[in-house]
Coordinates of C-alpha atoms in Angstrom, one line a residue:
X1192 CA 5.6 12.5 -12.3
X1193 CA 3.9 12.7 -15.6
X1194 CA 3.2 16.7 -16.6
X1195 CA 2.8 16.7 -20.2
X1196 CA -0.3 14.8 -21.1
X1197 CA 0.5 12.7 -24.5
X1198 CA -1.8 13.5 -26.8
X1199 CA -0.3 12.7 -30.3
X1200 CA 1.1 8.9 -31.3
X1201 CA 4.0 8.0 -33.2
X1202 CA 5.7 4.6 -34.8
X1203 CA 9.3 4.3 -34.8
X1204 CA 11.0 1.7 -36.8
X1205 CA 14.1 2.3 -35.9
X1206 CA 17.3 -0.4 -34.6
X1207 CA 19.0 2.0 -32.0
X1208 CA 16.8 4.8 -31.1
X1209 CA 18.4 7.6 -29.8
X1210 CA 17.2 8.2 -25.6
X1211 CA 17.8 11.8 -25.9
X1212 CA 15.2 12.2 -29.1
X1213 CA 13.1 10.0 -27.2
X1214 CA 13.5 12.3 -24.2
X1215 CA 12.5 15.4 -26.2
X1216 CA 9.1 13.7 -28.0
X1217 CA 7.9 12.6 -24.4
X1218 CA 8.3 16.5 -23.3
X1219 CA 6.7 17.4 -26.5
X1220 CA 3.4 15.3 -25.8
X1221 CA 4.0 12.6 -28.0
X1222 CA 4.2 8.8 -27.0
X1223 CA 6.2 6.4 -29.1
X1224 CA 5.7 3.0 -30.4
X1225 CA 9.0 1.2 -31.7
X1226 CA 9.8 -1.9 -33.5
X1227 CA 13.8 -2.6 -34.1
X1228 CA 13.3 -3.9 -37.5
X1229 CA 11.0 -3.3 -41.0
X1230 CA 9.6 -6.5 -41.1
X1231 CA 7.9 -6.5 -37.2
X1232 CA 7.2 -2.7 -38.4
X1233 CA 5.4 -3.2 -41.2
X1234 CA 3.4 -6.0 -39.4
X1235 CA 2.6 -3.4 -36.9
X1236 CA 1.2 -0.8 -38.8
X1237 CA -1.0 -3.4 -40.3
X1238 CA -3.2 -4.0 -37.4
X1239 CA -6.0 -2.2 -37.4
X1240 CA -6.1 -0.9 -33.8
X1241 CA -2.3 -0.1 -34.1
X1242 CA -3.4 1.9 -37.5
X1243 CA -6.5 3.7 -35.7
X1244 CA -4.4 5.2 -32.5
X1245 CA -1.2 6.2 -34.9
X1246 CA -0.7 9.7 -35.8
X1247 CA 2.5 9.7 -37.7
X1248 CA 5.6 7.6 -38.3
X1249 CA 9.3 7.5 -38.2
X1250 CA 11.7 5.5 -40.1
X1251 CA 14.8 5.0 -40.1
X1252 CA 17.3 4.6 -43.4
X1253 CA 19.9 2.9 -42.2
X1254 CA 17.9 -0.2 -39.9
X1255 CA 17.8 -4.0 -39.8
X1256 CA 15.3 -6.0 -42.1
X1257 CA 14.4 -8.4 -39.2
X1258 CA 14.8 -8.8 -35.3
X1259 CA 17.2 -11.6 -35.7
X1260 CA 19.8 -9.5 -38.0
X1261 CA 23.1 -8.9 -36.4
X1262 CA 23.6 -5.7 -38.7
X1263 CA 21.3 -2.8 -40.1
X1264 CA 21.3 -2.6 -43.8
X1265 CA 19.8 0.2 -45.9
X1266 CA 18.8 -2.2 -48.1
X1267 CA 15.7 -2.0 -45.0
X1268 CA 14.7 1.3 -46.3
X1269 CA 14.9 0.4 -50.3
X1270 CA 13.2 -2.6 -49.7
X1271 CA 10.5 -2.1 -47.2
X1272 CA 9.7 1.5 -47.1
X1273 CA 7.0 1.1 -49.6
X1274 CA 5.3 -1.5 -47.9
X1275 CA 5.4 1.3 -44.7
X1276 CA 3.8 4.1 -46.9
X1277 CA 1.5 2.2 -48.4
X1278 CA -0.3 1.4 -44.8
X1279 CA 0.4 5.2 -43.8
X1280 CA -1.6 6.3 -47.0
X1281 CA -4.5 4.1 -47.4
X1282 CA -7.7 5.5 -48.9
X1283 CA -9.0 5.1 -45.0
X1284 CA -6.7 7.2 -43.4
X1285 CA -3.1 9.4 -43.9
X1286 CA -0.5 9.3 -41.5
X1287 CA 2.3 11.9 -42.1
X1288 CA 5.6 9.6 -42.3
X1289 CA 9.1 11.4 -42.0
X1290 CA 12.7 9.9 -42.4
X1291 CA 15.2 10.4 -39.3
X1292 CA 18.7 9.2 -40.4
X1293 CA 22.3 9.6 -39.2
X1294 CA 23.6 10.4 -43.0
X1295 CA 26.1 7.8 -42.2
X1296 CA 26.6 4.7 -44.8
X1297 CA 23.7 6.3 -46.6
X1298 CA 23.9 6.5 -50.2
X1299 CA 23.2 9.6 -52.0
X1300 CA 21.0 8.0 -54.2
X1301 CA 18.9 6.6 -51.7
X1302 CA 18.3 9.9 -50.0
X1303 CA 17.7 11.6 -53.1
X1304 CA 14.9 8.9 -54.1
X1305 CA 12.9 9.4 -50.5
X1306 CA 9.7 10.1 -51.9
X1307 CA 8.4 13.9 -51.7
X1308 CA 4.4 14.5 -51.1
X1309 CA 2.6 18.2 -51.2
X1310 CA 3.1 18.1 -47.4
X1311 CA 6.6 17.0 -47.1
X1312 CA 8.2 19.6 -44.9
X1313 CA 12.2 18.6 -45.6
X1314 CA 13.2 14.9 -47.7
X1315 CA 14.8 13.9 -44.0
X1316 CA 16.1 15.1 -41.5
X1317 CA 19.6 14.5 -39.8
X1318 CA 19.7 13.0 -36.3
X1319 CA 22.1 14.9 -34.6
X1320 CA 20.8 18.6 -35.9
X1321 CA 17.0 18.1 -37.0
X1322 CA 15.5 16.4 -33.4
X1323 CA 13.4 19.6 -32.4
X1324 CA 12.7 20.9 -36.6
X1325 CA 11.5 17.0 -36.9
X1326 CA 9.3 17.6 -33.8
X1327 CA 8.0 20.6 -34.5
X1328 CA 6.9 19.2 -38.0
X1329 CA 4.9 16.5 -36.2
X1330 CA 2.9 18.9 -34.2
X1331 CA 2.2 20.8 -37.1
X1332 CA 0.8 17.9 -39.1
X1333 CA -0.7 16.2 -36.7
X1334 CA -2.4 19.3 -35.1
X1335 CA -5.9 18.3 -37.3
X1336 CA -5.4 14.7 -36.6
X1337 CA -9.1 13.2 -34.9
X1338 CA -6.9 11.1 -32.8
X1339 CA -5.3 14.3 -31.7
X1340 CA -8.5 16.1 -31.0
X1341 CA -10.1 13.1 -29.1
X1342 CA -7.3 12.7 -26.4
X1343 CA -7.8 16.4 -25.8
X1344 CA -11.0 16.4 -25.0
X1345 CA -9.9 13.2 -22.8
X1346 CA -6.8 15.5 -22.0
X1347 CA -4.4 13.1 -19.5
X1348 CA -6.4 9.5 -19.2
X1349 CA -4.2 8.4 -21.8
X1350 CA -1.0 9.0 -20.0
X1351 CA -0.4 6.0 -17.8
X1352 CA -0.9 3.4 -21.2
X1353 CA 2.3 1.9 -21.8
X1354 CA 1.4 -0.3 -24.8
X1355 CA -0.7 -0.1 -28.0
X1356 CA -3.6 -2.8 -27.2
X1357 CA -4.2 -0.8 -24.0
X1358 CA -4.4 2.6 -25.5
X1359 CA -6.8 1.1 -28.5
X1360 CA -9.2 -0.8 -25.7
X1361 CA -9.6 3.0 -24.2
X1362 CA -10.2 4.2 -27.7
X1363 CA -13.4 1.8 -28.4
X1364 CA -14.3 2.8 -25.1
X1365 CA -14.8 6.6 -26.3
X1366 CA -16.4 5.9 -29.2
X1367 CA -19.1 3.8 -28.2
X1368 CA -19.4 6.2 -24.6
X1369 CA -19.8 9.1 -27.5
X1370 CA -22.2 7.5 -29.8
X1371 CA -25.6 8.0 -28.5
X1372 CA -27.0 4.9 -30.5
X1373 CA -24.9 2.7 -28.4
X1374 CA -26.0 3.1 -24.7
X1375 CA -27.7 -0.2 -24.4
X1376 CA -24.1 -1.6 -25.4
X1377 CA -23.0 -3.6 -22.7
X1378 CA -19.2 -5.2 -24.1
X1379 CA -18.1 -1.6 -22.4
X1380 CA -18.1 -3.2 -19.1
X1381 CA -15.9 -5.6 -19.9
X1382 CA -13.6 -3.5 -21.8
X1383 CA -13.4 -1.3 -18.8
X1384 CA -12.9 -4.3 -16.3
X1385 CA -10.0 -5.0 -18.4
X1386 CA -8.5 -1.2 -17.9
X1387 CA -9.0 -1.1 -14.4
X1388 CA -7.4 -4.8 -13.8
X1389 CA -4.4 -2.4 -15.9
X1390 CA -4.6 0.4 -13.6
X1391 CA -4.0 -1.9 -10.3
X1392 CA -1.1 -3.6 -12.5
X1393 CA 0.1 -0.3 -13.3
X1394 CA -0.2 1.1 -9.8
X1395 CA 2.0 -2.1 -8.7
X1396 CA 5.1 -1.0 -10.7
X1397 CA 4.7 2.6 -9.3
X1398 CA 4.4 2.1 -5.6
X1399 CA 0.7 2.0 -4.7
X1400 CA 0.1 -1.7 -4.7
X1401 CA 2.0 -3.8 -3.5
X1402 CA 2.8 -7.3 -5.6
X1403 CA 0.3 -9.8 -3.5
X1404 CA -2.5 -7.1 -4.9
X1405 CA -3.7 -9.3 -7.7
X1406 CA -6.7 -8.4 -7.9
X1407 CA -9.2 -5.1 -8.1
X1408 CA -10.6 -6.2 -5.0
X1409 CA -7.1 -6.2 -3.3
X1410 CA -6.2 -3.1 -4.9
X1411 CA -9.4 -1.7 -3.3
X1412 CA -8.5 -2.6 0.3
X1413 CA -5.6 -1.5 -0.1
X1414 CA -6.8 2.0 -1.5
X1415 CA -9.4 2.0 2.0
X1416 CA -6.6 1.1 3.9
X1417 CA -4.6 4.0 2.7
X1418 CA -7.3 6.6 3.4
X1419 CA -8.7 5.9 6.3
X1420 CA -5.0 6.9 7.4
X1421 CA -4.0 9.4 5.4
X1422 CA -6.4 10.8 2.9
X1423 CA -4.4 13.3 1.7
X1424 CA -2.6 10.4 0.1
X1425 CA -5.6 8.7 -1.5
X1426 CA -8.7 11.5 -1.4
X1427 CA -12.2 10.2 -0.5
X1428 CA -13.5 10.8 -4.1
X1429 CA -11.1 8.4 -5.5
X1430 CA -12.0 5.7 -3.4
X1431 CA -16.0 5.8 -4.1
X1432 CA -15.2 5.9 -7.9
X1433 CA -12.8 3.2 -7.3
X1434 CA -15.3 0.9 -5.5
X1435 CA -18.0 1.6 -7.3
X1436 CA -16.1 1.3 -10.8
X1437 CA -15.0 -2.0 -9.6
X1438 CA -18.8 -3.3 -8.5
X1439 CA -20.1 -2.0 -11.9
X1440 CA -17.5 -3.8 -14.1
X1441 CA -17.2 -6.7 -12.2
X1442 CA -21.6 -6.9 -12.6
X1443 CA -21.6 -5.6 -16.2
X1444 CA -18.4 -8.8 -17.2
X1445 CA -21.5 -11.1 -16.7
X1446 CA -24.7 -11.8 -17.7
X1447 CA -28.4 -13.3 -16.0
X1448 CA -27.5 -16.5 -17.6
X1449 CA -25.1 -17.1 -15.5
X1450 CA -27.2 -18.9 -12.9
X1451 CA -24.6 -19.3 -9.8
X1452 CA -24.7 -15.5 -9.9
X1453 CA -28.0 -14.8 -11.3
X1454 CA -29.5 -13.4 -8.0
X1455 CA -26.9 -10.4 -8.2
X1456 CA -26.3 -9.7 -11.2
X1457 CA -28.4 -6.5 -12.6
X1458 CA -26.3 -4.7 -14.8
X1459 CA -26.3 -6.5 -18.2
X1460 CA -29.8 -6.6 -18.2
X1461 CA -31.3 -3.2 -17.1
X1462 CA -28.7 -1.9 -19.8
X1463 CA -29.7 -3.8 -22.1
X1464 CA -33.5 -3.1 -21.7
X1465 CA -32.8 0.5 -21.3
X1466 CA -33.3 0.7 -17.8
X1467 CA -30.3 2.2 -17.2
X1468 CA -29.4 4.5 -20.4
X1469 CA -26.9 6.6 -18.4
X1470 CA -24.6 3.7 -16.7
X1471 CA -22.2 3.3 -18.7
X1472 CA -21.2 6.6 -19.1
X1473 CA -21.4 7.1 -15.3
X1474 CA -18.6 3.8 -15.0
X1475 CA -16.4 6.1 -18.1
X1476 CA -16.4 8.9 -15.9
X1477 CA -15.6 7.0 -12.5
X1478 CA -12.8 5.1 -15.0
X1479 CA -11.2 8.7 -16.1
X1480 CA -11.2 9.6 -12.9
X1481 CA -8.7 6.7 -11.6
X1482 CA -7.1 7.3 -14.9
X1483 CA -6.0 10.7 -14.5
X1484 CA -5.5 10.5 -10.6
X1485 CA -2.9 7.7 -11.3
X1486 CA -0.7 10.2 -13.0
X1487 CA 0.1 11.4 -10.0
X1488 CA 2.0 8.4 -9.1
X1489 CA 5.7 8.5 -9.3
X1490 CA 7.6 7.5 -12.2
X1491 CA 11.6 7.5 -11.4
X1492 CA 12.6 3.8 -9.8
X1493 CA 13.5 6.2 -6.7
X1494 CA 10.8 8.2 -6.6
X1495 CA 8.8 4.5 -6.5
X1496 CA 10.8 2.9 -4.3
X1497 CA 10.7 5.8 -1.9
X1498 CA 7.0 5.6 -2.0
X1499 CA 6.4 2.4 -1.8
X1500 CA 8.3 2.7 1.7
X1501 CA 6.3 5.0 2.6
X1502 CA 2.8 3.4 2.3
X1503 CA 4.4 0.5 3.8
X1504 CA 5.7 2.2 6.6
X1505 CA 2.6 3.9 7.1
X1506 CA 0.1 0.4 7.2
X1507 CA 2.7 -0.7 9.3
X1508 CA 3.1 1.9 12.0
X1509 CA 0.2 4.4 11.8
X1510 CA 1.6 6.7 14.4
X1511 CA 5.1 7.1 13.2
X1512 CA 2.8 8.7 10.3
X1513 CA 1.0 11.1 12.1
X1514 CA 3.5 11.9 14.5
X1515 CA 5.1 15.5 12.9
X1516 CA 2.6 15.7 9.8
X1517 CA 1.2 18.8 8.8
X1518 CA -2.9 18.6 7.7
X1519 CA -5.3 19.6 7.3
X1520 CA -8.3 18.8 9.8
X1521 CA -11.8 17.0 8.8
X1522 CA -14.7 16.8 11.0
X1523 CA -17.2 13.7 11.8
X1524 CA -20.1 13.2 13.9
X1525 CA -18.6 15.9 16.1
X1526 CA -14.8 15.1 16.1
X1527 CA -11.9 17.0 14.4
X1528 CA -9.3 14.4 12.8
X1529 CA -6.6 13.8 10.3
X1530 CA -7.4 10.2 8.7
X1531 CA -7.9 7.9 12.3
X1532 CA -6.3 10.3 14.3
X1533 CA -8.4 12.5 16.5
X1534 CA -8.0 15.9 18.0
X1535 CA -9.5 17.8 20.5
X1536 CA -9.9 21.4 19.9
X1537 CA -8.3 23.6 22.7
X1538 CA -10.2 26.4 23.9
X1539 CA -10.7 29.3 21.4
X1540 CA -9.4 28.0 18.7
X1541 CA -12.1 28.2 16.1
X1542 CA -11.2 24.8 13.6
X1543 CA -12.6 24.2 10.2
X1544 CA -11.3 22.0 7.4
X1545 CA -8.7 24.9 6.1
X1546 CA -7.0 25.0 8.8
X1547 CA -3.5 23.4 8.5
X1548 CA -2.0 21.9 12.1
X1549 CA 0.9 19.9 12.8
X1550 CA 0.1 16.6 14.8
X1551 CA 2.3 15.8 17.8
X1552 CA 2.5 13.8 20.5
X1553 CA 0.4 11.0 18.9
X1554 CA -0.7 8.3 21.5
X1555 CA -3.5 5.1 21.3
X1556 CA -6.8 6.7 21.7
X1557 CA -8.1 6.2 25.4
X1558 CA -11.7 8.2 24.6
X1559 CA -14.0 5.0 25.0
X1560 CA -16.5 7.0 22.7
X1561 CA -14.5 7.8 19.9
X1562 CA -11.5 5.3 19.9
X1563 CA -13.1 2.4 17.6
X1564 CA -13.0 4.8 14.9
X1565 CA -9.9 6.5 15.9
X1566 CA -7.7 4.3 17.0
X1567 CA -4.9 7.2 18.0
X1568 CA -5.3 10.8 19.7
X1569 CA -2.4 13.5 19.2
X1570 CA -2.1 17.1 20.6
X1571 CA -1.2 19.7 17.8
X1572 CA 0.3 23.2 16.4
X1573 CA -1.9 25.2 14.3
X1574 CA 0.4 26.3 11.1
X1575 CA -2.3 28.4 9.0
X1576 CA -5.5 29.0 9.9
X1577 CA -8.3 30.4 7.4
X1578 CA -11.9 31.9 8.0

């Protein structure tokens, strides 16, 4: 599971970066961008949207020129460095930059010329002794960063973004949400379709969806499907800001002109005309709140698999679900239930929805009354019950 919310970015050019530095930035907040080489690195860092969501950089000495090098050279670091500061000190913006190098094959001469700034905290800093000094010099000059301070106040939404265009969509997305000349701007729709149609890709690889989900309406079902079984798994809240994300950016992707949908369509233009000043910023919120529910999701290929199963299993067989599982109850229109299982109270036992049970006995509903709704009845255990 993802604990740590990543709020600070950083650029790696580096040919073999090490997993157990990489391990110790991820535990530190920080997510990492990488290129192999200084050519594809210098490319990088001069796109503009790869520039705005960057807080510092890495570089190594001792790394390949190009991607299609058999062998790292520090001629890399002599050659191309410059070209790397130059982008992390423009006039528009500073990014702190900080050599990480083995010491090995490096020439003295070439250490001793790594150029020294009134912030520079050490020249470089050695692989194998300096991973946690390096780190704790990135929080400290990054700690003022405006990238830093917006993914705070956005603590966690960020998390799930494994590549750069992704993370700098989101980014546009806050500004314009933030600027208060901007509500009639209706390109945010879009923009948030498109990070939605990521979240349902992104739930794919990590066990909610399954691979026929293609699209945010089959991500939806699925997501209904899910809670009206087990809730606990998918809470209600998540599926109304789901659904009603998904109708909004779906709308606000298209405009009135568009006549085969023109009877439907509502969004673009009562945005537009100020109609509906708050909408947008409505949709954000509904979008954070998929966001940071999806970082609840598992992460380890075992931890997926497993819950993929699960789900599976679940749709599959509803009662080998309920039979055994500990919940807690919700009450209808008069009946006490876990998901589209119903109970019935026994006599003196006082229910509400704190009270934690353990389902057993779980059999096809007979009740004519109540049995299109919930399909299966069980008999239970109360575990904990609270006034």
């Amino acid at each position: 599971m993802s604990v740590i919310p990543r709020n600070i970015v950083v650029f790696w050019i580096d040919e073999a970066p090490r997993e157990d530095f990489l391990t110790r930035l991820h535990e530190a907040g920080i997510q990492v961008f990488m290129k192999d080489n200084y050519v594809d690195g210098v490319q990088w860092l001069s796109n503009p949207h790869n520039l705005e969501i960057c807080d510092a950089v890495i570089l190594d000495i001792n790394c390949k020129i190009r991607h299609s090098d058999e062998h790292e050279s520090t001629d890399s670091f002599r050659d191309y460095a410059s070209r790397v500061l130059s982008r992390c000190e423009g006039e528009k913006k500073h990014l702190p930059w900080f050599v990480f190098t083995t010491g090995v094959g490096d020439s003295a001469s070439l250490l001793s010329a790594i150029p020294q700034r009134d912030w520079t905290r050490h020249q470089f800093y050695q692989k194998d002794t300096d991973q946690q000094l390096l780190i704790a010099d990135i929080l400290e000059l990054t700690q003022d960063s405006e990238n830093v301070a917006l993914r705070r106040r956005y603590n966690g939404v960020f998390d799930i973004f494994e590549d750069e265009g992704t993370t700098s969509r989101l980014y546009d997305i806050i500004r314009k949400i933030e600027d208060p000349q901007s509500t009639a701007d209706t390109t945010v729709f879009n923009a948030m379709r498109k990070l939605l149609a990521y979240a349902v890709s992104y739930g794919k690889n990590h066990g909610l969806f399954t691979e026929d989900s293609d699209s945010i309406r089959a991500a939806e079902k699925r997501l209904a499907d899910i809670y009206e079984l087990a809730p606990e798994i998918v809470p209600s809240y998540i599926l109304t800001n789901f659904r009603s994300l998904a109708d909004t950016v779906n709308n606000g992707s298209h405009t009135k002109c568009e006549e085969e949908e023109a009877g439907s369509l509502a969004v673009d233009t009562d945005v537009l005309s100020g109609k509906a000043p708050y909408l947008s910023r409505a949709t954000f919120y509904q979008l954070l709140t998929v966001l940071q529910w999806m970082r609840k999701l598992p992460m380890k290929s075992e931890e997926i698999t497993s819950y993929r199963a699960r789900i599976d299993a679940m749709l599959s067989d509803p009662i080998h679900l309920y039979e055994g599982c500990e919940c807690h109850l919700q009450y209808d229109s008069g009946v006490w239930h876990y998901g589209r299982c119903a109970i019935r109270p026994r006599p003196g036992h006082l229910l509400n929805e704190q009270t934690l049970v353990r389902l057993k006995y779980v059999q096809p509903n007979r009740n004519y009354a109540t049995k299109k709704r919930y399909p299966f009845f069980a008999q239970y255990d109360v575990v904990m019950m609270r006034l």
